[in-house]
Amino acid sequence: MNESFESYHNYQNPFQPVYSSRLDPWKHAVQEVLSDVTAQVLYLDPEERTYFRLVEWFKAAWFSRISSDYFSYDTSYYLYLIHVSSHFLPHLEGASGTLAGWIRYQPFHGAAETLTVPVVKQVDRLKLYVFETDPEILSHLADTAAFHVLCSSASFPDLLEIDSAGDGRSSIHTLGTFKRNDWDIKE
């Protein structure tokens, strides 16, 4: 498997393949940063998820994975660091949750390159932290996550929250409705 997200190989959590739309290389790199920082933070107790630790981890991941060649100017590189971290890090600071598994994107069917997104399980919802802002891709991601929850033997909450670090918006999807409406057995 040609996977650049190193910490994925060390996990024993459920893994779900997902086929989705193409991602630009720089968006792929930003999503890897979000996924890496999310996985690191979930090892900590919520009280240990301080702003200082989050900022340091995010900066280290950003500088190691994001090339300034993706941007026309060095200023843009640093402004994007601030933009993405300001939408992403507040969600993690002091938040509760555990790693419930992973959802994997393939930019297009049969592609060797993949993108791995951690699934965070909270008391009342599942959460995904993504960089994507395209409503069609986010909707497809919600449908796919709902399908995998339906097929899972584990117990999951009925809500899915997708937080976008690209534009700071969040969307909440009801997984229970997906279960009831799409899989009703008519007698």
GROMACS .gro file of C-alpha atoms in nm:
model
  187
    1MET     CA    1   0.000   0.000   0.000
    2ASN     CA    2   0.142   0.337  -0.101
    3GLU     CA    3   0.024   0.548   0.197
    4SER     CA    4   0.205   0.865   0.298
    5PHE     CA    5   0.018   0.903   0.627
    6GLU     CA    6   0.266   0.716   0.847
    7SER     CA    7   0.066   0.697   1.168
    8TYR     CA    8  -0.216   0.510   0.989
    9HIS     CA    9  -0.001   0.196   0.978
   10ASN     CA   10   0.035   0.195   1.357
   11TYR     CA   11  -0.338   0.195   1.423
   12GLN     CA   12  -0.562  -0.104   1.482
   13ASN     CA   13  -0.888   0.088   1.428
   14PRO     CA   14  -1.151   0.010   1.163
   15PHE     CA   15  -1.064   0.134   0.816
   16GLN     CA   16  -1.320   0.228   0.553
   17PRO     CA   17  -1.233   0.278   0.183
   18VAL     CA   18  -1.414   0.566   0.013
   19TYR     CA   19  -1.422   0.660  -0.354
   20SER     CA   20  -1.455   1.031  -0.407
   21SER     CA   21  -1.362   1.326  -0.626
   22ARG     CA   22  -1.015   1.439  -0.720
   23LEU     CA   23  -0.817   1.653  -0.478
   24ASP     CA   24  -0.550   1.903  -0.575
   25PRO     CA   25  -0.201   1.810  -0.444
   26TRP     CA   26  -0.186   2.107  -0.209
   27LYS     CA   27  -0.531   2.022  -0.066
   28HIS     CA   28  -0.412   1.666  -0.020
   29ALA     CA   29  -0.110   1.793   0.176
   30VAL     CA   30  -0.326   2.020   0.394
   31GLN     CA   31  -0.565   1.729   0.468
   32GLU     CA   32  -0.267   1.517   0.575
   33VAL     CA   33  -0.169   1.790   0.821
   34LEU     CA   34  -0.524   1.802   0.962
   35SER     CA   35  -0.538   1.423   0.992
   36ASP     CA   36  -0.195   1.398   1.152
   37VAL     CA   37  -0.266   1.667   1.413
   38THR     CA   38  -0.611   1.521   1.489
   39ALA     CA   39  -0.464   1.175   1.550
   40GLN     CA   40  -0.190   1.318   1.775
   41VAL     CA   41  -0.435   1.524   1.978
   42LEU     CA   42  -0.669   1.231   2.040
   43TYR     CA   43  -0.393   1.057   2.235
   44LEU     CA   44  -0.418   1.331   2.499
   45ASP     CA   45  -0.672   1.383   2.774
   46PRO     CA   46  -0.903   1.678   2.695
   47GLU     CA   47  -0.738   1.885   2.970
   48GLU     CA   48  -0.400   1.841   2.800
   49ARG     CA   49  -0.525   1.973   2.466
   50THR     CA   50  -0.394   2.324   2.526
   51TYR     CA   51  -0.371   2.595   2.264
   52PHE     CA   52   0.009   2.609   2.296
   53ARG     CA   53   0.054   2.235   2.230
   54LEU     CA   54  -0.196   2.242   1.941
   55VAL     CA   55  -0.028   2.539   1.773
   56GLU     CA   56   0.319   2.383   1.804
   57TRP     CA   57   0.203   2.048   1.662
   58PHE     CA   58   0.015   2.218   1.381
   59LYS     CA   59   0.313   2.435   1.285
   60ALA     CA   60   0.550   2.136   1.290
   61ALA     CA   61   0.315   1.929   1.073
   62TRP     CA   62   0.255   2.221   0.835
   63PHE     CA   63   0.624   2.299   0.784
   64SER     CA   64   0.712   1.932   0.733
   65ARG     CA   65   0.431   1.848   0.485
   66ILE     CA   66   0.330   2.166   0.304
   67SER     CA   67   0.573   2.294   0.044
   68SER     CA   68   0.595   2.667  -0.015
   69ASP     CA   69   0.612   2.577  -0.386
   70TYR     CA   70   0.233   2.535  -0.379
   71PHE     CA   71   0.200   2.912  -0.327
   72SER     CA   72   0.300   3.202  -0.550
   73TYR     CA   73   0.440   3.406  -0.263
   74ASP     CA   74   0.598   3.323   0.072
   75THR     CA   75   0.348   3.556   0.238
   76SER     CA   76   0.062   3.343   0.104
   77TYR     CA   77   0.223   3.033   0.255
   78TYR     CA   78   0.218   3.183   0.605
   79LEU     CA   79  -0.123   3.346   0.565
   80TYR     CA   80  -0.270   3.009   0.467
   81LEU     CA   81  -0.108   2.855   0.776
   82ILE     CA   82  -0.291   3.112   0.988
   83HIS     CA   83  -0.619   3.075   0.793
   84VAL     CA   84  -0.636   2.695   0.819
   85SER     CA   85  -0.521   2.678   1.181
   86SER     CA   86  -0.773   2.943   1.289
   87HIS     CA   87  -1.061   2.734   1.149
   88PHE     CA   88  -0.926   2.399   1.269
   89LEU     CA   89  -0.752   2.429   1.608
   90PRO     CA   90  -1.043   2.579   1.809
   91HIS     CA   91  -1.241   2.259   1.740
   92LEU     CA   92  -0.968   2.049   1.903
   93GLU     CA   93  -0.880   2.266   2.203
   94GLY     CA   94  -1.023   2.097   2.511
   95ALA     CA   95  -1.261   1.888   2.299
   96SER     CA   96  -1.358   1.538   2.399
   97GLY     CA   97  -1.349   1.241   2.167
   98THR     CA   98  -1.167   0.926   2.071
   99LEU     CA   99  -1.047   0.785   1.744
  100ALA     CA  100  -1.324   0.562   1.604
  101GLY     CA  101  -1.153   0.470   1.278
  102TRP     CA  102  -1.060   0.612   0.940
  103ILE     CA  103  -1.226   0.700   0.612
  104ARG     CA  104  -1.005   0.685   0.306
  105TYR     CA  105  -1.046   0.890  -0.010
  106GLN     CA  106  -0.920   0.780  -0.346
  107PRO     CA  107  -0.896   1.087  -0.571
  108PHE     CA  108  -1.052   0.880  -0.849
  109HIS     CA  109  -1.145   0.515  -0.884
  110GLY     CA  110  -0.835   0.299  -0.919
  111ALA     CA  111  -0.588   0.572  -0.823
  112ALA     CA  112  -0.277   0.470  -0.630
  113GLU     CA  113  -0.280   0.791  -0.425
  114THR     CA  114  -0.518   0.805  -0.127
  115LEU     CA  115  -0.622   1.043   0.148
  116THR     CA  116  -0.699   0.923   0.499
  117VAL     CA  117  -0.937   1.111   0.732
  118PRO     CA  118  -0.974   1.017   1.100
  119VAL     CA  119  -1.323   0.966   1.242
  120VAL     CA  120  -1.361   1.114   1.591
  121LYS     CA  121  -1.627   0.961   1.815
  122GLN     CA  122  -1.785   1.188   2.074
  123VAL     CA  123  -2.072   1.107   2.308
  124ASP     CA  124  -2.345   1.239   2.079
  125ARG     CA  125  -2.182   1.246   1.733
  126LEU     CA  126  -1.907   1.139   1.497
  127LYS     CA  127  -1.680   1.415   1.367
  128LEU     CA  128  -1.468   1.455   1.059
  129TYR     CA  129  -1.216   1.736   1.017
  130VAL     CA  130  -1.161   1.804   0.649
  131PHE     CA  131  -1.017   2.079   0.434
  132GLU     CA  132  -1.274   2.035   0.157
  133THR     CA  133  -1.535   2.308   0.100
  134ASP     CA  134  -1.720   2.168  -0.203
  135PRO     CA  135  -2.078   2.090  -0.086
  136GLU     CA  136  -2.111   1.799  -0.331
  137ILE     CA  137  -1.799   1.627  -0.197
  138LEU     CA  138  -1.901   1.695   0.164
  139SER     CA  139  -2.245   1.548   0.096
  140HIS     CA  140  -2.090   1.241  -0.065
  141LEU     CA  141  -1.860   1.204   0.236
  142ALA     CA  142  -2.158   1.222   0.474
  143ASP     CA  143  -2.349   0.960   0.273
  144THR     CA  144  -2.049   0.730   0.266
  145ALA     CA  145  -1.986   0.769   0.639
  146ALA     CA  146  -2.354   0.695   0.704
  147PHE     CA  147  -2.334   0.382   0.490
  148HIS     CA  148  -2.028   0.256   0.680
  149VAL     CA  149  -2.193   0.325   1.015
  150LEU     CA  150  -2.495   0.130   0.897
  151CYS     CA  151  -2.277  -0.165   0.794
  152SER     CA  152  -2.071  -0.158   1.113
  153SER     CA  153  -2.144  -0.392   1.401
  154ALA     CA  154  -2.025  -0.125   1.649
  155SER     CA  155  -2.263   0.120   1.814
  156PHE     CA  156  -2.229   0.477   1.686
  157PRO     CA  157  -2.417   0.803   1.756
  158ASP     CA  158  -2.687   0.915   1.513
  159LEU     CA  159  -2.517   1.245   1.423
  160LEU     CA  160  -2.223   1.316   1.194
  161GLU     CA  161  -2.055   1.657   1.208
  162ILE     CA  162  -1.819   1.760   0.932
  163ASP     CA  163  -1.600   2.059   1.017
  164SER     CA  164  -1.427   2.229   0.725
  165ALA     CA  165  -1.095   2.397   0.795
  166GLY     CA  166  -1.117   2.548   0.448
  167ASP     CA  167  -1.400   2.788   0.524
  168GLY     CA  168  -1.476   2.735   0.893
  169ARG     CA  169  -1.824   2.596   0.832
  170SER     CA  170  -1.972   2.292   0.998
  171SER     CA  171  -2.251   2.068   0.879
  172ILE     CA  172  -2.445   1.815   1.083
  173HIS     CA  173  -2.599   1.509   0.923
  174THR     CA  174  -2.842   1.265   1.083
  175LEU     CA  175  -2.716   0.911   1.039
  176GLY     CA  176  -3.030   0.759   1.191
  177THR     CA  177  -3.246   0.904   0.912
  178PHE     CA  178  -3.018   0.742   0.656
  179LYS     CA  179  -3.065   0.407   0.831
  180ARG     CA  180  -3.443   0.432   0.852
  181ASN     CA  181  -3.517   0.579   0.508
  182ASP     CA  182  -3.276   0.386   0.289
  183TRP     CA  183  -3.303   0.046   0.449
  184ASP     CA  184  -3.669   0.006   0.543
  185ILE     CA  185  -3.790  -0.343   0.469
  186LYS     CA  186  -4.139  -0.341   0.329
  187GLU     CA  187  -4.357  -0.627   0.444
   0.00000   0.00000   0.00000
